[in-house]
Short mmCIF file of C-alpha atoms and ligand atoms in Angstrom, two decimals:
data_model
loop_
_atom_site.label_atom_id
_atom_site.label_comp_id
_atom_site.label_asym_id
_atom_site.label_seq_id
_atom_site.Cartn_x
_atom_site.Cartn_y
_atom_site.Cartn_z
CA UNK Y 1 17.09 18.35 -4.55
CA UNK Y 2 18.65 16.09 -6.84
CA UNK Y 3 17.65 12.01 -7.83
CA UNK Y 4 20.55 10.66 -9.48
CA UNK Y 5 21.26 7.36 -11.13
CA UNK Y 6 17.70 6.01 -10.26
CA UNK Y 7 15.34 4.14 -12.76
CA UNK Y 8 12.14 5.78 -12.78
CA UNK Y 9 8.81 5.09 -13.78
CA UNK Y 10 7.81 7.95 -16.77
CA UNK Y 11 5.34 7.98 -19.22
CA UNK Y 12 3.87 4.28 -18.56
CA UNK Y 13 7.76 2.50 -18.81
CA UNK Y 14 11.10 2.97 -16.72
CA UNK Y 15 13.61 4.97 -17.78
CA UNK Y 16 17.11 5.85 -16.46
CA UNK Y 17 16.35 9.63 -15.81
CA UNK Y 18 17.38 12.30 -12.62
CA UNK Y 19 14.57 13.86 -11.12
CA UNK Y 20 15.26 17.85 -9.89
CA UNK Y 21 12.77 18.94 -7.43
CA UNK Y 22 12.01 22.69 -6.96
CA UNK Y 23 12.93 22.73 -3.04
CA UNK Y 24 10.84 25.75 -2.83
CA UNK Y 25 7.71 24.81 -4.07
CA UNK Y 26 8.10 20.64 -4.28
CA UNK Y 27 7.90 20.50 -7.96
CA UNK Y 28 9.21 18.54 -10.47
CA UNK Y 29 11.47 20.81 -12.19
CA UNK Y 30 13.13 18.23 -14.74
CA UNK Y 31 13.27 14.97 -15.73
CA UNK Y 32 16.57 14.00 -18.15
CA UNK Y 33 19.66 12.92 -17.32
CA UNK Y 34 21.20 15.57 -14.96
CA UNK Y 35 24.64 17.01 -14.91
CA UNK Y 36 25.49 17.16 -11.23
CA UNK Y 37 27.48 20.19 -11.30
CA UNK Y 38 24.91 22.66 -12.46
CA UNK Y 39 21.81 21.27 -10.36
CA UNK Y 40 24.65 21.20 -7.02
CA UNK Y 41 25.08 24.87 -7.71
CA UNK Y 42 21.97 25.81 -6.32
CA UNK Y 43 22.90 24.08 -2.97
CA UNK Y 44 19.97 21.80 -3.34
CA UNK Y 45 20.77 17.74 -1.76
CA UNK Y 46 22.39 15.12 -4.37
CA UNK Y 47 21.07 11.87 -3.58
CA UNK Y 48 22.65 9.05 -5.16
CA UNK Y 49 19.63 6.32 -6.54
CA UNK Y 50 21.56 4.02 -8.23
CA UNK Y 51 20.38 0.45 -8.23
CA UNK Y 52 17.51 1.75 -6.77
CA UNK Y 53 13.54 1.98 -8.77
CA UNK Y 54 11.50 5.38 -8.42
CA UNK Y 55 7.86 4.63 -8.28
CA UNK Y 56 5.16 7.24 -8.59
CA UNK Y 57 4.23 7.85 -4.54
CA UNK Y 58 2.49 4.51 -3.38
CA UNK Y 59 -1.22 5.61 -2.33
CA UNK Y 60 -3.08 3.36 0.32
CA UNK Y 61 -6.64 3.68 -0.64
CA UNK Y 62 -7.89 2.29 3.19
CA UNK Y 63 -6.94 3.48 6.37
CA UNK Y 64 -8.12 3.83 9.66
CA UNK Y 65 -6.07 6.29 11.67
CA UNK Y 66 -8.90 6.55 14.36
CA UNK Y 67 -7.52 9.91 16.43
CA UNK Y 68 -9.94 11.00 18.70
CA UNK Y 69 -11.79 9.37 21.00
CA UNK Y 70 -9.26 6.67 19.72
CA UNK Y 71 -6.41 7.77 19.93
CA UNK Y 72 -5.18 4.67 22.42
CA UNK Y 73 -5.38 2.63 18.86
CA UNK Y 74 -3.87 5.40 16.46
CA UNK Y 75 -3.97 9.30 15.82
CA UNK Y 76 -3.30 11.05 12.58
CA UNK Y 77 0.61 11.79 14.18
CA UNK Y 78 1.25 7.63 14.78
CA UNK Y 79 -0.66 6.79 11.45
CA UNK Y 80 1.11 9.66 9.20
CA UNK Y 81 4.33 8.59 10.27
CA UNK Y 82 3.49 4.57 10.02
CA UNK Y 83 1.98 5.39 6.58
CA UNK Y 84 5.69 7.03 5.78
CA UNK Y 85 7.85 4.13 7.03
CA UNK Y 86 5.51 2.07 4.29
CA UNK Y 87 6.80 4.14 1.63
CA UNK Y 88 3.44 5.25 0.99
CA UNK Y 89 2.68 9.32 0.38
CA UNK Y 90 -1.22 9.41 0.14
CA UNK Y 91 -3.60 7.72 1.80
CA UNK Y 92 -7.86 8.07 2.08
CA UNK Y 93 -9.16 7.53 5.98
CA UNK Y 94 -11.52 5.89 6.69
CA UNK Y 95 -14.87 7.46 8.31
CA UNK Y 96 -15.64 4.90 10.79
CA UNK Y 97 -13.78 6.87 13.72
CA UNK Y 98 -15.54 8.08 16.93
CA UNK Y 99 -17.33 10.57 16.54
CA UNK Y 100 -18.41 9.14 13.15
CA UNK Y 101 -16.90 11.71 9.79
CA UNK Y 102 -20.74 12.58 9.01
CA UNK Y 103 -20.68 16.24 9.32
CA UNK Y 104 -18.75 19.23 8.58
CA UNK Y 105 -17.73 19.87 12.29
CA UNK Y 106 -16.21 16.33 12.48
CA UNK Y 107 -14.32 16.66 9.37
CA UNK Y 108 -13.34 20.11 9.42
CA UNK Y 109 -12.05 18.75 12.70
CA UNK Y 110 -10.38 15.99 10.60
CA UNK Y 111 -8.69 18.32 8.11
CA UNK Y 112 -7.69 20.43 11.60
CA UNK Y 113 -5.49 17.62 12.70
CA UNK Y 114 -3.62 16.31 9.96
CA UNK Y 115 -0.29 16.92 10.67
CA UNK Y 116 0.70 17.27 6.77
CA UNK Y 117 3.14 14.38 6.91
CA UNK Y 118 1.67 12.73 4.15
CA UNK Y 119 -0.82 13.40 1.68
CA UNK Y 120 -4.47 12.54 3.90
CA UNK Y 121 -7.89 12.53 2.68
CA UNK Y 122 -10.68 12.06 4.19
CA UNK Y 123 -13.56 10.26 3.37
CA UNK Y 124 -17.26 10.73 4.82
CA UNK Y 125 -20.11 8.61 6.34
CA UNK Y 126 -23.58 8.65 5.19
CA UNK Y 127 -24.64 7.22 8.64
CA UNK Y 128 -26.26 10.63 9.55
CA UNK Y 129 -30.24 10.55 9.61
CA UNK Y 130 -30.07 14.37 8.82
CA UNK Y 131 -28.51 13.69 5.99
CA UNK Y 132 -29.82 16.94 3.59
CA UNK Y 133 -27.85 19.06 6.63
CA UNK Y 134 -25.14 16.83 7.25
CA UNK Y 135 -23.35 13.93 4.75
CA UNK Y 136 -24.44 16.04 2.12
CA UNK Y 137 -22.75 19.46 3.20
CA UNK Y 138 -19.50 17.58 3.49
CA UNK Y 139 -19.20 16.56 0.08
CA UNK Y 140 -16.54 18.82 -1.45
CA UNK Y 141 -14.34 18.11 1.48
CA UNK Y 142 -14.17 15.04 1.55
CA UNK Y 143 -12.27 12.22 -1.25
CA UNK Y 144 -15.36 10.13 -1.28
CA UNK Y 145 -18.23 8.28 0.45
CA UNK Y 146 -17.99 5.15 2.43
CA UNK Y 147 -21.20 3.11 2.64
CA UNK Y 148 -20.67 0.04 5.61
CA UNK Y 149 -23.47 -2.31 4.32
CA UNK Y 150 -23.84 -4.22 7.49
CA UNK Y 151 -25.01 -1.28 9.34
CA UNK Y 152 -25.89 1.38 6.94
CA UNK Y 153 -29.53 0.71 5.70
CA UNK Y 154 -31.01 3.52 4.22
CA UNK Y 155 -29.97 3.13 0.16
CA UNK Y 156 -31.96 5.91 -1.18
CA UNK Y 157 -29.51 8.62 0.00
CA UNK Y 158 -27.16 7.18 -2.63
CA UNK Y 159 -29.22 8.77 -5.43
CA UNK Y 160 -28.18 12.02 -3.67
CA UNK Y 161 -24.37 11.89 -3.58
CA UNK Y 162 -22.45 13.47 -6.09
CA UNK Y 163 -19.49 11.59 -5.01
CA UNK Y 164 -17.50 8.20 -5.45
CA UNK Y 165 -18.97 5.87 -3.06
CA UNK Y 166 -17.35 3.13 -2.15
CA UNK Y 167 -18.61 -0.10 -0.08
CA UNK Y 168 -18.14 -2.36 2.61
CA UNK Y 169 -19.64 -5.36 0.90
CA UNK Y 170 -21.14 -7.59 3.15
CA UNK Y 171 -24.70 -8.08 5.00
CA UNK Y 172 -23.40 -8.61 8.20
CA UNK Y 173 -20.30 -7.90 10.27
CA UNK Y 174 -20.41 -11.46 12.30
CA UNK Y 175 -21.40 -13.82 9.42
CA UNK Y 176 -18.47 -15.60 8.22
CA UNK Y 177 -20.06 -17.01 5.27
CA UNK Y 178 -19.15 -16.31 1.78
CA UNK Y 179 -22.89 -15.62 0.42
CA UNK Y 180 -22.65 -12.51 3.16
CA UNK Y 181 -20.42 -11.07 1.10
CA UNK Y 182 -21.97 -12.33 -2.46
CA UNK Y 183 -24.68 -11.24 -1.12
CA UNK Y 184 -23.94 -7.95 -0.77
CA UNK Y 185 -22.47 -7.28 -3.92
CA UNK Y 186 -25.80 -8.55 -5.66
CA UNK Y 187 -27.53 -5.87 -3.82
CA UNK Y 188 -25.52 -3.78 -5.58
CA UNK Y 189 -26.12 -4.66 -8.67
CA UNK Y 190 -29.33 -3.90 -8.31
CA UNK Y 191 -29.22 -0.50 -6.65
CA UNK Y 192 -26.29 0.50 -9.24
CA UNK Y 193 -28.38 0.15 -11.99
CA UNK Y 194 -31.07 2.22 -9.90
CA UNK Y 195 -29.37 4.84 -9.28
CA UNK Y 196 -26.68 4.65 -12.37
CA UNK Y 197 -23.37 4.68 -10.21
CA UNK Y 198 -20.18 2.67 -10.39
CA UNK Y 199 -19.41 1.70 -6.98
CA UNK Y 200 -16.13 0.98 -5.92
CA UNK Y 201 -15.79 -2.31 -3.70
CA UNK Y 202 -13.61 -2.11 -1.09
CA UNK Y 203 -11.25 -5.49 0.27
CA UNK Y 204 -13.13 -8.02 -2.05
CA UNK Y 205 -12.73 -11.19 -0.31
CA UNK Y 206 -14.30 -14.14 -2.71
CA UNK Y 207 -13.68 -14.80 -6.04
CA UNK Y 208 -17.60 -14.99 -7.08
CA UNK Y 209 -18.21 -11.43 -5.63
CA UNK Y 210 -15.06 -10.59 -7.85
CA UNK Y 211 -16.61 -11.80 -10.81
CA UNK Y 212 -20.19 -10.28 -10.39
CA UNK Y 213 -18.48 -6.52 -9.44
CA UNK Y 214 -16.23 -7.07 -12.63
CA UNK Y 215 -19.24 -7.57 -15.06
CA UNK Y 216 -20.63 -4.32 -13.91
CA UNK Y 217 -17.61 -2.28 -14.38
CA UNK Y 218 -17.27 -1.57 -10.58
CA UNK Y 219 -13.75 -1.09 -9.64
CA UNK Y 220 -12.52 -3.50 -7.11
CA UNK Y 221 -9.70 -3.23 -3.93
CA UNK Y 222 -8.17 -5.76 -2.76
CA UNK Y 223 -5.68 -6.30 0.48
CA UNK Y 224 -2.57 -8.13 1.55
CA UNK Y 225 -3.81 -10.19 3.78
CA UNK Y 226 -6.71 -11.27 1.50
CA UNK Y 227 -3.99 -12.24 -1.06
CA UNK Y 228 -1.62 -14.07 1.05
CA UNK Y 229 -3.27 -15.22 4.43
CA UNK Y 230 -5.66 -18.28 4.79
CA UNK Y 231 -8.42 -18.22 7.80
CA UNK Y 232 -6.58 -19.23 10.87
CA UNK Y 233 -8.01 -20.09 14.66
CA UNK Y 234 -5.44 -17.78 16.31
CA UNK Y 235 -8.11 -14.56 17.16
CA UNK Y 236 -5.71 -11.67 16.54
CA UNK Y 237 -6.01 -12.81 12.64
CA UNK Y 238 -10.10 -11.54 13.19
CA UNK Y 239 -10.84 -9.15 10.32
CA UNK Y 240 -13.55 -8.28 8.37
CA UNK Y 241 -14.34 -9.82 5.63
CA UNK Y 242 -13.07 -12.64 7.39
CA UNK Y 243 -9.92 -14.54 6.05
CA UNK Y 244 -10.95 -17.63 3.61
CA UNK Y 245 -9.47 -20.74 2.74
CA UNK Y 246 -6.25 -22.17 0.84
CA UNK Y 247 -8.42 -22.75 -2.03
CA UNK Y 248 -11.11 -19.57 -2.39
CA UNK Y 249 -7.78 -17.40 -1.73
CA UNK Y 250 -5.75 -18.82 -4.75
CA UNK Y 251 -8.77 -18.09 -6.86
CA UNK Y 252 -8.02 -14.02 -5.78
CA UNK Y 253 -4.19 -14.33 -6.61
CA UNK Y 254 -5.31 -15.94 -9.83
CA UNK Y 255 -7.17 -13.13 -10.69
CA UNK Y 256 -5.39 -10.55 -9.53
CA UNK Y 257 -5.26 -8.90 -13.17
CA UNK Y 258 -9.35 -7.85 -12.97
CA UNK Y 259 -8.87 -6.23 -9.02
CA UNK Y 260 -7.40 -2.04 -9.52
CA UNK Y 261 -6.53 -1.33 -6.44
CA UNK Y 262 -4.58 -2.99 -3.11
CA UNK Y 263 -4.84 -1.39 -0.16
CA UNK Y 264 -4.35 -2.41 2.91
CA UNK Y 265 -7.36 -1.78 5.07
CA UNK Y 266 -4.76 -0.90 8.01
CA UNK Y 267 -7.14 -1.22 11.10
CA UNK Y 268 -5.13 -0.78 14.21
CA UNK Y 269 -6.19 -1.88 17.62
CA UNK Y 270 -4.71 -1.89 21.06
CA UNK Y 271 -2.60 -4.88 22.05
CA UNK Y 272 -5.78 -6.33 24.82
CA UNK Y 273 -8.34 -5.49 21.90
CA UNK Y 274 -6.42 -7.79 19.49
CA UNK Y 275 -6.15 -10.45 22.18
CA UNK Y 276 -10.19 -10.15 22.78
CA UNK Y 277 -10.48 -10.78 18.90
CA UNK Y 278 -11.00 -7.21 17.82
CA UNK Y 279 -11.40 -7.17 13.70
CA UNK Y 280 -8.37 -6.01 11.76
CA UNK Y 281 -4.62 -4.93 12.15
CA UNK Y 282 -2.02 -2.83 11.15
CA UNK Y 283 -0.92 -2.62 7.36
CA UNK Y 284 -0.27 0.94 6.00
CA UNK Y 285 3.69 -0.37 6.99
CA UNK Y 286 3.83 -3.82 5.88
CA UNK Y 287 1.47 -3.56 2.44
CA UNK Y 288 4.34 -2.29 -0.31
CA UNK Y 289 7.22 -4.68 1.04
CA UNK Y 290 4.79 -7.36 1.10
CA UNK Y 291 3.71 -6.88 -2.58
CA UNK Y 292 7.45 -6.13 -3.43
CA UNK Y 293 7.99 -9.84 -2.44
CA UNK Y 294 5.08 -10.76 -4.54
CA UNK Y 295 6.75 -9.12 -7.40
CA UNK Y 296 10.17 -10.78 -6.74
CA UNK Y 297 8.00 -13.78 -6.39
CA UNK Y 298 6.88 -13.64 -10.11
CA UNK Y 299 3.11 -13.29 -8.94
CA UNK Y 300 2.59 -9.67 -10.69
CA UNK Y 301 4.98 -7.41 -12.19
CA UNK Y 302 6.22 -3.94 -11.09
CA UNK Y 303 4.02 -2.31 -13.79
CA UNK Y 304 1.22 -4.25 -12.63
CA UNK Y 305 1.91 -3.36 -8.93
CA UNK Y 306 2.54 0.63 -9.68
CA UNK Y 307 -1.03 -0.04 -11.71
CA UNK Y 308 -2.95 -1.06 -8.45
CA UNK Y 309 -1.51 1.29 -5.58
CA UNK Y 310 0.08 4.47 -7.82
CA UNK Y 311 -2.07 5.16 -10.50
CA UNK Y 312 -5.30 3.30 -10.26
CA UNK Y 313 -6.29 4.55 -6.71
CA UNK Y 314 -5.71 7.62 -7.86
CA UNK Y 315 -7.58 8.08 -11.14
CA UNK Y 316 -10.89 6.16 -9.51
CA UNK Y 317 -11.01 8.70 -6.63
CA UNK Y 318 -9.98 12.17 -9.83
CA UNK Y 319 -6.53 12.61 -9.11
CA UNK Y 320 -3.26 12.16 -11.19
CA UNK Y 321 -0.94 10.64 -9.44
CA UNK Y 322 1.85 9.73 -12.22
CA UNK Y 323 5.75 11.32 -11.98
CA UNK Y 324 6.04 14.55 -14.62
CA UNK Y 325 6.67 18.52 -14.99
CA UNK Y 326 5.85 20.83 -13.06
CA UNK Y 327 3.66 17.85 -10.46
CA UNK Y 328 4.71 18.10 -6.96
CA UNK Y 329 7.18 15.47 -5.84
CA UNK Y 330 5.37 12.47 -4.44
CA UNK Y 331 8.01 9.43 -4.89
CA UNK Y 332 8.46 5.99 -3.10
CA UNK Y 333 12.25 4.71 -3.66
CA UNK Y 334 12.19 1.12 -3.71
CA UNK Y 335 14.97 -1.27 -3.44
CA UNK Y 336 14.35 -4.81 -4.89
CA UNK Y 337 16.75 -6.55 -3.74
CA UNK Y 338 17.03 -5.94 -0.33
CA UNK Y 339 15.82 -8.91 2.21
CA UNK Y 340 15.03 -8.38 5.78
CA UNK Y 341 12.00 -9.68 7.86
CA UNK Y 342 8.90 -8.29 9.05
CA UNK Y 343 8.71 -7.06 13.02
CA UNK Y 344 5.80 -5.26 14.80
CA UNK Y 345 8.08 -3.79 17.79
CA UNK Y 346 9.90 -1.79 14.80
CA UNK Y 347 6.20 -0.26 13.52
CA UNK Y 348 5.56 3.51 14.08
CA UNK Y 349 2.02 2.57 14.20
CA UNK Y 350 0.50 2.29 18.05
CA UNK Y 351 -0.66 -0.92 16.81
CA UNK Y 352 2.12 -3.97 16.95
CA UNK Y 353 0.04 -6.66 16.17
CA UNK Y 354 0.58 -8.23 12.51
CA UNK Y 355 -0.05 -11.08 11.27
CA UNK Y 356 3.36 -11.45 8.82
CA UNK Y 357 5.28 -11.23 12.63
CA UNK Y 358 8.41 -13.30 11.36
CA UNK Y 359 7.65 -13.22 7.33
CA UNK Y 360 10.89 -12.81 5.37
CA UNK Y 361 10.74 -10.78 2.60
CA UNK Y 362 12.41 -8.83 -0.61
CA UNK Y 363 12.18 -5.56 -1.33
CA UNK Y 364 12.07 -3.14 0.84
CA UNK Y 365 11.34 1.23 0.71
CA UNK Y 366 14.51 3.17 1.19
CA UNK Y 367 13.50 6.78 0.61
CA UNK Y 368 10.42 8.77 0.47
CA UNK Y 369 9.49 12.33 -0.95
CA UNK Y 370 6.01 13.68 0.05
CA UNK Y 371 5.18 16.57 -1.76
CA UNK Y 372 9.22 17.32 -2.49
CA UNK Y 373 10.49 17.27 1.16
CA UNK Y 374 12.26 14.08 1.86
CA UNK Y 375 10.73 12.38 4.77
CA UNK Y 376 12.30 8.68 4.64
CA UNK Y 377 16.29 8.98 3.58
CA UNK Y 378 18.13 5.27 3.83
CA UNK Y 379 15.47 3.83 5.50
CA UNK Y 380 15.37 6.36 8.17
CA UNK Y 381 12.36 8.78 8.74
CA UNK Y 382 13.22 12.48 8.66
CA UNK Y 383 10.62 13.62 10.73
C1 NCD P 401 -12.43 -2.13 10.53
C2 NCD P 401 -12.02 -1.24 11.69
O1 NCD P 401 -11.42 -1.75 12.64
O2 NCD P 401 -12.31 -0.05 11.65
N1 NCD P 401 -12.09 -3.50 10.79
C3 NCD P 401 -11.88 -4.47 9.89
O3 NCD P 401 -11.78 -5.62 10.28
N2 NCD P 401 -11.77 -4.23 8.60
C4 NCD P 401 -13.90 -1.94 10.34
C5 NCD P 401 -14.44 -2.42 9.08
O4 NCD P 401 -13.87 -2.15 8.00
O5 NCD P 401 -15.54 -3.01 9.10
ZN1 ZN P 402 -11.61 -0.67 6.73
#
């Protein structure tokens, strides 16, 4: 396969360069301007890029795609193929599913299931009380540890983990206060320096917890909805960390610059949960398009943006994730310029519910490689 005439993102700057991908074996193959002729004669697809940007594959560092027992909310199949129509390639699930990912059989079960659409990894719980025979044995299968502070108590298994660990920062999972969440994080201050880790905070919601983490070096996620939504009485918005005012939200887009990572915590529920106030909502399909707008907005730049959800989630959690020779193909092909507005009905997620129903925005995903097979082509999914 061929990408002509895009402008790509190489070496830390863009770049008007083809792409040839190895359809064989999903590799990059070369990376230069491209006579057409000689690449067409190995039959391989032409696909003409032009006005278009190539971004290394956009990664969504949180994301519940349940399966399972809930499978009514989302299953790997409904979340892969959401994730795709996001124009994002990679993304780390979460371990809160039922049964809880705390032990080989459940996340051998995991890795069973994924339906290869997208790149998937799967992180584990440390919930288990037998931990020595259990959270630990899952260590090299999984992409990290998730620690929910509200519910997970016993800190001295984090001494044991030879793994990222990241954390749901708050005390407890009804307080809507922001020392719950401060709170947390100076907890973690403390055990950090304990145990000598670097944590990694997951969907920091305050600006003083963002300060504290960024003195200590932990590496900090952020999502949409944290960015660009104030709290609200309408129940469907319930999420946790809860969604704060005008003000303490400003204070996050102001310092956007010290959070690495946005992800977009995509928690799906059914349509009568939501309405009985169930926490979170769908985003794997709405985060990238929303931060394109925020980039046609002048609120961060491209660079900045390919920073927090293409290269940063990947180097925290030991992969490379950038666009060279001889990588597999994992692109997102963004177009700028294009406006259109925001619609649950048209989500491939089970999950409907968003709270940007209505929002008009610009930029939008057009095409999507995953590991050199071309799964989104004009806006339509290939799968
Ligand atoms: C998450 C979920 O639904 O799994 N909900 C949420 O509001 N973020 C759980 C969680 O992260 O606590
Ligand atoms: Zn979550």
């Amino acid at each position: 396969m061929l990408l002509k005439n895009g402008k790509i993102f190489y070496n830390g700057k863009f770049a008007n360069l083809d792409i040839e991908i190895d359809d064989e074996t999903g590799k990059i193959l070369k990376i230069d301007r491209i006579d057409e002729i000689s690449a067409g004669n190995k039959g391989g697809k032409i696909l003409n890029l032009s006005k278009k940007v190539i971004i290394p594959g956009a990664i969504d560092a949180h994301v519940h795609f349940r399966d399972f027992e809930q499978a009514y909310k989302e299953d790997f199949l409904s979340g892969s193929r959401a994730a795709v129509n996001g124009g994002i390639t990679r993304v780390f699930e979460m371990p809160n599913s039922k049964p809880r990912a705390d032990c080989l059989h459940i996340i051998s079960g995991k890795i069973k299931k994924n339906p290869d659409i997208v790149n998937m990894h799967f992180y584990g719980s440390v919930s288990d009380e037998d931990f020595e025979n259990n959270a630990k044995q899952i260590e090299k299968f999984i992409i990290a540890y998730k620690f929910y502070m509200y519910e997970d108590k016993n800190f001295d298994v984090l001494e044991k983990l030879n793994k990222k660990i990241s954390f749901h920062a708050e005390l407890s999972n009804s307080d809507n206060c922001i020392r719950n969440e401060v709170n947390a994080i100076k907890n973690l201050t403390k055990i950090s320096d304990k145990f000598k880790f670097t944590p990694h905070i997951c969907h920091i919601s305050t600006n003083e917890s963002l300060k504290i983490a960024k003195e200590k070096n932990f590496t900090i996620e952020v999502t949409p909805h944290h960015l660009l939504l104030d709290k609200s009485n309408d129940i469907r918005f319930n999420v946790r960390p809860p969604l704060r005012d005008e003000r303490e939200r400003m204070k996050l887009v102001r310092n956007l610059n010290a959070i690495d990572v946005i992800a977009s915590d995509h928690a799906p529920h059914s349509e009568k949960e939501k309405e009985n106030g169930a926490n979170g909502f769908s985003g794997v399909e709405t985060m990238l398009p929303l931060m394109l707008n925020l980039v046609n907005k002048g609120v961060l730049t491209l660079e900045q943006l390919i920073e927090k959800i293409c290269i940063n989630p990947a180097k925290i959690f030991g992969m490379n994730n950038e666009i060279g020779l001889n990588e597999k193909a994992n692109l997102t092909v963004i177009d700028l310029k294009k406006e259109w507005k925001i619609k649950g009905d048209n989500f491939y997620s089970k999950s409907k519910f968003t709270p940007f129903e209505g929002w008009n925005v610009k930029g939008k995903v057009s095409h999507v490689v995953v590991n050199g097979k071309l799964v989104m082509e004009d806006e339509v999914l290939n799968l």
